[in-house]
Short mmCIF file of C-alpha atoms and ligand atoms in Angstrom, two decimals:
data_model
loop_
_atom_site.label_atom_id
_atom_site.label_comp_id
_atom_site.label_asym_id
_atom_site.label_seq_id
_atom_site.Cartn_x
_atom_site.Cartn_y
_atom_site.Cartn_z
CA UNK A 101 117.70 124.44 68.19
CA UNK A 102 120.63 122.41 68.92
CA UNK A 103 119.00 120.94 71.77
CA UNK A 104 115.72 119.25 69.68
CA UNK A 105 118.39 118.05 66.92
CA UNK A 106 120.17 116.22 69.08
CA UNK A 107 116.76 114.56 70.76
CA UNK A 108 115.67 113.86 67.55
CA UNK A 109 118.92 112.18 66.78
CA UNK A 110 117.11 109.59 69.12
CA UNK A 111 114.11 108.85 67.34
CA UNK A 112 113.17 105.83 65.69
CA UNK A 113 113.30 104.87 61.95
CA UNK A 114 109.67 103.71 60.46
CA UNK A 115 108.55 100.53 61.86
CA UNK A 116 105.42 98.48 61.56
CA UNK A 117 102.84 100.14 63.66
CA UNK A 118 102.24 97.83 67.19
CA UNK A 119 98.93 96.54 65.85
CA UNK A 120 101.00 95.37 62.78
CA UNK A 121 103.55 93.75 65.38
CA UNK A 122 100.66 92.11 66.93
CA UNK A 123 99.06 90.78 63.47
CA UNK A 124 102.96 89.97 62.13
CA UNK A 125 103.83 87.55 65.38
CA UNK A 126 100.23 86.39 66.40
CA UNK A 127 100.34 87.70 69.94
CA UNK A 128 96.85 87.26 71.60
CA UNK A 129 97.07 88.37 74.82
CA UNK A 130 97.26 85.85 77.46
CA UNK A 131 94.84 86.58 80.38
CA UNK A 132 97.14 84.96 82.92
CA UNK A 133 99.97 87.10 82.28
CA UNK A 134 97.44 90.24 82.50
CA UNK A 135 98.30 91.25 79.11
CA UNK A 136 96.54 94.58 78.19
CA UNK A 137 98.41 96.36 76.03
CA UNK A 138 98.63 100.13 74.71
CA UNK A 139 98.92 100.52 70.87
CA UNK A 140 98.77 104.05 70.77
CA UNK A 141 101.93 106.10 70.65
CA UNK A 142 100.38 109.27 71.92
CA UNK A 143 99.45 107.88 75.11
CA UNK A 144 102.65 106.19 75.83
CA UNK A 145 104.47 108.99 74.96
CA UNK A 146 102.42 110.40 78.22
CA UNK A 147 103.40 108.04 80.45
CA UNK A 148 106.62 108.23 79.80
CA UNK A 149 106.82 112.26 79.80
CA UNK A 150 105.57 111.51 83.78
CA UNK A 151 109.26 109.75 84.25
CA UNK A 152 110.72 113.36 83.74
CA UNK A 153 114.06 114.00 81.62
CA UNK A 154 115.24 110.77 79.92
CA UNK A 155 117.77 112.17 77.87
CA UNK A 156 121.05 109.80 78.25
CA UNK A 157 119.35 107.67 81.02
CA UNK A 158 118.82 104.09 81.71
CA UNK A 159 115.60 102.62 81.43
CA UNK A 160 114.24 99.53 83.42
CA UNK A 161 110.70 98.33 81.63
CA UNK A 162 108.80 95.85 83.42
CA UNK A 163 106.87 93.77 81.17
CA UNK A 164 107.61 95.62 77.28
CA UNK A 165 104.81 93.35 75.87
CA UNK A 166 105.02 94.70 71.91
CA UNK A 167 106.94 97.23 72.90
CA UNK A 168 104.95 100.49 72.35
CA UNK A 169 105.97 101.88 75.70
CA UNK A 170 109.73 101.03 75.08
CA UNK A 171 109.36 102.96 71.45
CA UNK A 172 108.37 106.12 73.46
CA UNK A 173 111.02 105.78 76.12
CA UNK A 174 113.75 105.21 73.10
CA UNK A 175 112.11 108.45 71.34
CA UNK A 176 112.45 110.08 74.73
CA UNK A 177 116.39 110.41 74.69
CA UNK A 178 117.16 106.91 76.79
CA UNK A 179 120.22 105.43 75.36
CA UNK A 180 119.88 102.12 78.08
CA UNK A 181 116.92 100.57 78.02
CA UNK A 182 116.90 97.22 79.65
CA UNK A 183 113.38 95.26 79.44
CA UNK A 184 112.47 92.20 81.33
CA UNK A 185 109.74 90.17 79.76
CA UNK A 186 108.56 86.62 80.75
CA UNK A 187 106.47 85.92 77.39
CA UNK A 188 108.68 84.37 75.03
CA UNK A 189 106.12 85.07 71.95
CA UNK A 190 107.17 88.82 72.68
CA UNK A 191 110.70 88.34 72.29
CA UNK A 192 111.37 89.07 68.55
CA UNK A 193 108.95 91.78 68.22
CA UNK A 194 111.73 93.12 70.46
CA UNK A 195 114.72 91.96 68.86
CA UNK A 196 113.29 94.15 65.82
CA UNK A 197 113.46 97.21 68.07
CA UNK A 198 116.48 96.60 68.96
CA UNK A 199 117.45 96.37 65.84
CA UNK A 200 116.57 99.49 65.22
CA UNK A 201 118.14 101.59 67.94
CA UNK A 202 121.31 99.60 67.73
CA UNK A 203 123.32 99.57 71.15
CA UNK A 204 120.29 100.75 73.89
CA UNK A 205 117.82 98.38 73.97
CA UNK A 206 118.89 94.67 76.15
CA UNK A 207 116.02 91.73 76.22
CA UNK A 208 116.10 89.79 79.16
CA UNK A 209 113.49 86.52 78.87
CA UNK A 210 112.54 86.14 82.63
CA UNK A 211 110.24 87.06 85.37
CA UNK A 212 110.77 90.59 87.09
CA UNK A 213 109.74 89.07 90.35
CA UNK A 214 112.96 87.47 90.44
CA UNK A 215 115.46 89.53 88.38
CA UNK A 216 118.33 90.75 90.42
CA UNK A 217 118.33 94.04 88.96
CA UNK A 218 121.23 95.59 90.88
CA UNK A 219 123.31 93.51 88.31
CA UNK A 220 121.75 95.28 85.51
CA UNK A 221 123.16 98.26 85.38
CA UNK A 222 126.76 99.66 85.78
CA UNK A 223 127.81 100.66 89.07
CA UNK A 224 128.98 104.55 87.85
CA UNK A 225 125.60 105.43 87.28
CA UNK A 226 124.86 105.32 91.23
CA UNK A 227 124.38 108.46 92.98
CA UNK A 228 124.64 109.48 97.20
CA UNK A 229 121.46 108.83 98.86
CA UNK A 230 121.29 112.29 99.47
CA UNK A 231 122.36 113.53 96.70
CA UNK A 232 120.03 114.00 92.96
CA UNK A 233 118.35 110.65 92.17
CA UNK A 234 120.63 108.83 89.31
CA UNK A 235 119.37 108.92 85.49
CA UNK A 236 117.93 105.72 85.74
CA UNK A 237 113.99 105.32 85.64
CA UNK A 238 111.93 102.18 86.57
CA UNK A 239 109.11 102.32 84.08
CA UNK A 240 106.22 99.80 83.14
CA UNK A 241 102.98 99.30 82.35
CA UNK A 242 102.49 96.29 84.93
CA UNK A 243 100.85 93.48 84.48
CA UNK A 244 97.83 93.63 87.32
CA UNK A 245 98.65 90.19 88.95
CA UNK A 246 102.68 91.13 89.74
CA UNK A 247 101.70 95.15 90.75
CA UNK A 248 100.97 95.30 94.39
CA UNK A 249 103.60 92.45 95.60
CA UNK A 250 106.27 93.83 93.13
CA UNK A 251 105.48 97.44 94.67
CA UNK A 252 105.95 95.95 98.16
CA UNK A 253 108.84 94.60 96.99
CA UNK A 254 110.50 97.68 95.72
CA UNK A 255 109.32 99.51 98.68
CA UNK A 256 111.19 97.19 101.22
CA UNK A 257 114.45 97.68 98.80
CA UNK A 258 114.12 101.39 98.86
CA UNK A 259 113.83 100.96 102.55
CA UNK A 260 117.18 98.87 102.66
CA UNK A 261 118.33 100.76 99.94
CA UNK A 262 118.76 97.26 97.64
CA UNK A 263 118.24 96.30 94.63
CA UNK A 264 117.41 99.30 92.02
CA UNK A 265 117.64 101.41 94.80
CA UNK A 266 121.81 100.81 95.15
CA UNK A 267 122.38 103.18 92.84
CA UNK A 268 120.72 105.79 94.78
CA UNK A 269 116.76 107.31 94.86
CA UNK A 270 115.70 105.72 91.44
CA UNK A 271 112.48 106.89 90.37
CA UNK A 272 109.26 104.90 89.55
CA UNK A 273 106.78 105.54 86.45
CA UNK A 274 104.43 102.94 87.08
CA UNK A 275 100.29 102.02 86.22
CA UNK A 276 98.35 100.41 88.87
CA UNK A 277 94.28 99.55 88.55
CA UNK A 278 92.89 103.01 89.31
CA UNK A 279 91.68 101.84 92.84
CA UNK A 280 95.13 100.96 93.78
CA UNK A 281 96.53 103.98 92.34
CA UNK A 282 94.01 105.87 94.46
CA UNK A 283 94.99 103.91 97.46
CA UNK A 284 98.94 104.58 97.05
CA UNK A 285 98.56 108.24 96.87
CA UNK A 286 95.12 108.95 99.38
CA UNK A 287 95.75 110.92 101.95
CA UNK A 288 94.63 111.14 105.90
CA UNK A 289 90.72 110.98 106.48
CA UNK A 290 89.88 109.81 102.84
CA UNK A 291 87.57 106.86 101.91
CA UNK A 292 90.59 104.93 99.65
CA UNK A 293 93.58 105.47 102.82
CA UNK A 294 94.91 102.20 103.44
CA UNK A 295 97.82 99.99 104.13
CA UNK A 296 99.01 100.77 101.03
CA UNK A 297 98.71 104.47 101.59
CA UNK A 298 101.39 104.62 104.41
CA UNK A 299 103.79 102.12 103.16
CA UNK A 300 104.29 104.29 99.66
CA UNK A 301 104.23 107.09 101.28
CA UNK A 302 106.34 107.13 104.52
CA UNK A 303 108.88 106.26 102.16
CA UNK A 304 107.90 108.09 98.94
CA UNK A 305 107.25 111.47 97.53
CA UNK A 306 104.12 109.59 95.63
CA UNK A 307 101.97 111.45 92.54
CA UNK A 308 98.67 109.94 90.95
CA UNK A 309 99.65 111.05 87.85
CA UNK A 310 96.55 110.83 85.84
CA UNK A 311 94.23 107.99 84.68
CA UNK A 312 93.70 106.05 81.29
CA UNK A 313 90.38 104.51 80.76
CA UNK A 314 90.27 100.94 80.22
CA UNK A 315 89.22 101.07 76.39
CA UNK A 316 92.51 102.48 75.73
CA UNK A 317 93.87 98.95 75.84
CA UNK A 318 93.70 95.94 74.22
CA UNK A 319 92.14 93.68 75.11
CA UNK A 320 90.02 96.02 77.00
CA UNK A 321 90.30 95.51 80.91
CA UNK A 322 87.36 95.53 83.04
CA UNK A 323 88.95 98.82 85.05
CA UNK A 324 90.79 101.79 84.67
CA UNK A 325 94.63 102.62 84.98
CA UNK A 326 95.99 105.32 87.03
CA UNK A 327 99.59 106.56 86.17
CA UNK A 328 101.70 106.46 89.27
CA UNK A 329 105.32 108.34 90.01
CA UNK A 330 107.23 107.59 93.35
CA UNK A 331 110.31 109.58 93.84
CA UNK A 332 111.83 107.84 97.46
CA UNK A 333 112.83 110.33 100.74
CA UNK A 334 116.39 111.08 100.96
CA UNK A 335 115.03 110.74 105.00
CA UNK A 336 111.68 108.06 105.32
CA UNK A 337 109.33 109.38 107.72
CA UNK A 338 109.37 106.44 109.68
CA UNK A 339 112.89 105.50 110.65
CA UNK A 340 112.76 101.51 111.78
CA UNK A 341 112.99 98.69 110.08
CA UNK A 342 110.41 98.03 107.27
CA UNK A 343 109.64 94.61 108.42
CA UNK A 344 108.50 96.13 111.75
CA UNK A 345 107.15 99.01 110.00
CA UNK A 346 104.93 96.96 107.70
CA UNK A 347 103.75 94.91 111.02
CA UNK A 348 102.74 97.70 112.95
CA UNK A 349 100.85 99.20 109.24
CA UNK A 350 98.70 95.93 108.37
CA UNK A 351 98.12 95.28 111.92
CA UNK A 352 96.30 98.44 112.71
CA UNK A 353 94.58 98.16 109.07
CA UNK A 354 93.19 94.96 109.94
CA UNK A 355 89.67 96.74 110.84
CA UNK A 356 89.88 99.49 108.87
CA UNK A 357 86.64 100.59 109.95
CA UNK A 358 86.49 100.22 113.65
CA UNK A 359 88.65 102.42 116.19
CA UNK A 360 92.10 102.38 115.75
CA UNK A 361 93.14 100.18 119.30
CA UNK A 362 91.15 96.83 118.19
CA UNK A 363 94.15 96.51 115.50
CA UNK A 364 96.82 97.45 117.71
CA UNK A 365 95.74 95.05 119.78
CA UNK A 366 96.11 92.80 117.87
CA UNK A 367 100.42 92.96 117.86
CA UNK A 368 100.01 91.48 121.29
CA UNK A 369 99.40 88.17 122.72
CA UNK A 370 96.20 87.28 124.69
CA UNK A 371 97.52 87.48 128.01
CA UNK A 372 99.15 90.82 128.09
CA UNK A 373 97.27 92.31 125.31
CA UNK A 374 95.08 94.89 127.29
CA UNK A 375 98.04 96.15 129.50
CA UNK A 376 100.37 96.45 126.04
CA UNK A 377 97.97 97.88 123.92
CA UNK A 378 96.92 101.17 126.35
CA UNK A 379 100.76 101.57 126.87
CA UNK A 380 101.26 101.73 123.12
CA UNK A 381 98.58 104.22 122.61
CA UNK A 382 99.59 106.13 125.90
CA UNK A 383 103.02 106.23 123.90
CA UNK A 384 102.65 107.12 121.11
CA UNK A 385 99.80 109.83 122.41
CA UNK A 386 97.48 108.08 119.88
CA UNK A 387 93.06 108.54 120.28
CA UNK A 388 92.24 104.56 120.17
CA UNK A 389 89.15 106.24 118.72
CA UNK A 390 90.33 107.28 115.73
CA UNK A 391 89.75 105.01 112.81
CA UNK A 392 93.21 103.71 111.41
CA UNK A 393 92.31 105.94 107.56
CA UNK A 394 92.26 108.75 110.40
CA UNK A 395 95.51 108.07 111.21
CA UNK A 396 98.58 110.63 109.81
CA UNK A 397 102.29 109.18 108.88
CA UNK A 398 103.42 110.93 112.23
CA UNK A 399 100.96 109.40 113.97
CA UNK A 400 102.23 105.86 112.50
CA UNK A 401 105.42 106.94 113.21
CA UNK A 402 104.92 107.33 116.70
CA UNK A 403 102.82 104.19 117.05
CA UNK A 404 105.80 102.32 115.09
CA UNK A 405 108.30 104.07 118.15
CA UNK A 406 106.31 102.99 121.29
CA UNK A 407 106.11 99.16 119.10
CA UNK A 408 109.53 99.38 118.90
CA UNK A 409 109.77 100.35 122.32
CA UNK A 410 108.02 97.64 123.87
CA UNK A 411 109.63 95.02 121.65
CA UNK A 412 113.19 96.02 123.11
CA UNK A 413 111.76 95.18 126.32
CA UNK A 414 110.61 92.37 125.58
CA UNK A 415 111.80 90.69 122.04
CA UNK A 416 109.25 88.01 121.80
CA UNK A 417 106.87 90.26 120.71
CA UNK A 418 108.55 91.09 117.26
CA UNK A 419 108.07 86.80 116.47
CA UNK A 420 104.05 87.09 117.57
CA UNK A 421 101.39 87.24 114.49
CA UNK A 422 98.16 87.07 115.67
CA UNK A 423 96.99 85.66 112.03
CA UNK A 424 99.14 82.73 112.87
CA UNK A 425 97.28 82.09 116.27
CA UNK A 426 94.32 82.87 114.74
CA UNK A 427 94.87 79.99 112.22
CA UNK A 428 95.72 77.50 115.43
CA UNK A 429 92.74 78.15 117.14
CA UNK A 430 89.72 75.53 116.51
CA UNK A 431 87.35 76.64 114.47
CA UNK A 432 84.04 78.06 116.07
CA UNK A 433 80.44 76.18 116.14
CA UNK A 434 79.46 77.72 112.55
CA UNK A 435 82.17 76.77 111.18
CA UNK A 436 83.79 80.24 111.45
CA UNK A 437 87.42 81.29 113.07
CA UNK A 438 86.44 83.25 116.12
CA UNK A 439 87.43 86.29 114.46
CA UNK A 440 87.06 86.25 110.63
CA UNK A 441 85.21 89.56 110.02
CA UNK A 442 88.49 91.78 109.19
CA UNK A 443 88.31 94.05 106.36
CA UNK A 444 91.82 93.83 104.31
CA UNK A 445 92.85 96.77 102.19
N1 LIG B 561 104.18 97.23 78.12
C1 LIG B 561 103.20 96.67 77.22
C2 LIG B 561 102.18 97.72 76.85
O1 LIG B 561 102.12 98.74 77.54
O2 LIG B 561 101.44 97.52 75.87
C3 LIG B 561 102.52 95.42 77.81
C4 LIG B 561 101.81 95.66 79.13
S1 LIG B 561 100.94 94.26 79.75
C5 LIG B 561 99.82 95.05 80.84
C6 LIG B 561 102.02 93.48 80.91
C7 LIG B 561 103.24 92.81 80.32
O3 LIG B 561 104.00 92.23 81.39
C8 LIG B 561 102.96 91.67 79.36
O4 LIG B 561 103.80 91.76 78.25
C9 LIG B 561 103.26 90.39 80.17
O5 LIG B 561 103.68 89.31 79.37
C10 LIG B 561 104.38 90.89 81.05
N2 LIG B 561 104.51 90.13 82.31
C11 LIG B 561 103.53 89.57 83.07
N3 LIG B 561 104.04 89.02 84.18
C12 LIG B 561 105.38 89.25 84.14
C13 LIG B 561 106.46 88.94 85.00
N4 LIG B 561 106.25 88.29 86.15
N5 LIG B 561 107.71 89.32 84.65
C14 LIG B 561 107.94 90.00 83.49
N6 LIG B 561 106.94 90.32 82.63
C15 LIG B 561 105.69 89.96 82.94
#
């Protein structure tokens, strides 16, 4: 009893509904920004319940929009709730909700590709790596465009434990297109495993939460959403740098349909790349018939060791990219780089 008084302590007072914040500042949503926003309460209350416990906890929102997400995160029991927004039209919609949960909610105009966000929040909220992950929640319903490169993003700073993840193993509530949320959270042998499948996950505990159909938005998108929580590994399952990680990860993806060895071979230089690539796979005890969505984390993880390996022996290799001799190379009679059939995830 004493426990749902104080929650509701947190809730809002009456405020026009978000379609009325919409109507009252004349926000059409801008198709460059991928503005697609959620109007109804019930559903944002969802998302947010995925985030876990917010009582007392910080809150970063990526792209508030009207702010129907950050009323559900306020009515959840977060008492910081720092937004980033690059829109200025949005801004006073949010002022007004600030406004009205005096003291927890902080605007910041600017773009969340470029927001230093370990300066957002106080360092006594931070937590041992290995310890509980700290009450503060990453949370957003992202715009399309920024998802996959700010995800990548995040992921190298949870790797290097930088950025939001200084404070310790924050957790992510995030919505990706439904294909990508598929692809973050597919697991060995299935049609949607992918680049994107090993990165999240050989760093993340990651759940596909569940998925909201496009015409829950407005405007209505062409696709669905899928929900998306990431909790990171007090230990990653890979244990080398992410840089070399990530090389090792889209090189081997580059033909995601054919065997496994025409990517890796693809880490090595022309001259010794026949020699390299068997002693990789020898290595790392890897089938160069397997297909890389075949491929399990350990497996990666071994393949990422005998890289590593090698590249001790002989540094040079870390600096080669075949993509960049690839783009050297004169083009072919048809006008075609000799090898331009790769399949990218
Ligand atoms: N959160 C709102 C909702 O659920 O209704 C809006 C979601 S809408 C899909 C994405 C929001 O992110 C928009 O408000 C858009 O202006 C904002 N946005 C787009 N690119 C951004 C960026 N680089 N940095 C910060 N915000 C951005």
């Amino acid at each position: 009893m004493a426990a749902s008084t104080k929650l509701s302590s947190f809730r809002l007072p009456p405020l026009p509904t978000i379609g009325e914040i919409i109507k009252l500042y004349n926000l059409r949503a801008e198709k460059q920004l991928s503005q697609n926003f959620l109007l109804d309460l019930r559903l944002t209350d969802k998302i947010v319940r995925q985030a876990g416990c917010l009582r007392d906890a910080h809150v970063f929102e990526v792209g508030p929009g009207p702010g129907g997400l950050t009323r559900s995160i306020l009515n959840a029991g977060a008492t910081d709730v720092l937004v980033v927004e690059k829109d200025t039209r949005f801004i006073s919609g949010l002022k007004l909700l600030s406004e009205a949960a005096p003291g927890r909610v902080r605007i910041v105009h600017g773009d969340i590709l470029t927001y230093r966000m370990d300066r957002g929040f106080p360092d006594t909220i931070s937590k041992p790596w290995d310890g509980d992950p700290p009450n503060l929640h990453i949370i957003g319903n992202l715009p399309f465009n920024v998802s996959t490169p700010l995800i990548i993003k995040w992921l190298e700073n949870i790797a290097n434990r930088t950025g939001p993840f200084a404070f310790g193993r924050t957790q992510l509530t995030l919505t990706f297109q439904k294909e990508v949320a598929e692809r973050l959270t597919a697991s060995t042998g299935s049609k949607q495993r992918s680049r994107l499948s090993i990165m999240a996950q050989y760093l993340c505990t990651v759940h596909n939460c569940f998925t909201i159909p496009g015409r829950a938005f407005v405007p209505k998108p062409k696709v669905d959403v899928g929900v998306v929580h990431f909790t990171p590994l007090v230990q990653p399952q890979i244990q080398h740098p992410f840089k070399l990680v990530e090389k090792v990860i889209r090189n081997v993806f580059q033909f995601r349909r054919k065997y496994c060895y025409k990517g890796v071979e693809k880490l090595f230089p022309e001259a010794s790349r026949f020699e390299l690539t068997q002693k990789m796979l020898q290595n790392a005890d890897v089938d160069p018939t397997l297909r890389p969505t075949e491929l399990t984390i350990p497996q990666f993880r071994a393949l990422a060791d005998a890289y590593a390996h090698l590249c001790t022996h002989e540094p040079s290799l870390l600096h080669y990219e075949f993509r960049e001799e690839l783009r050297l190379k004169p083009l072919t009679k048809q006008g075609n780089k000799p090898e331009d059939t790769f399949i990218m995830d």
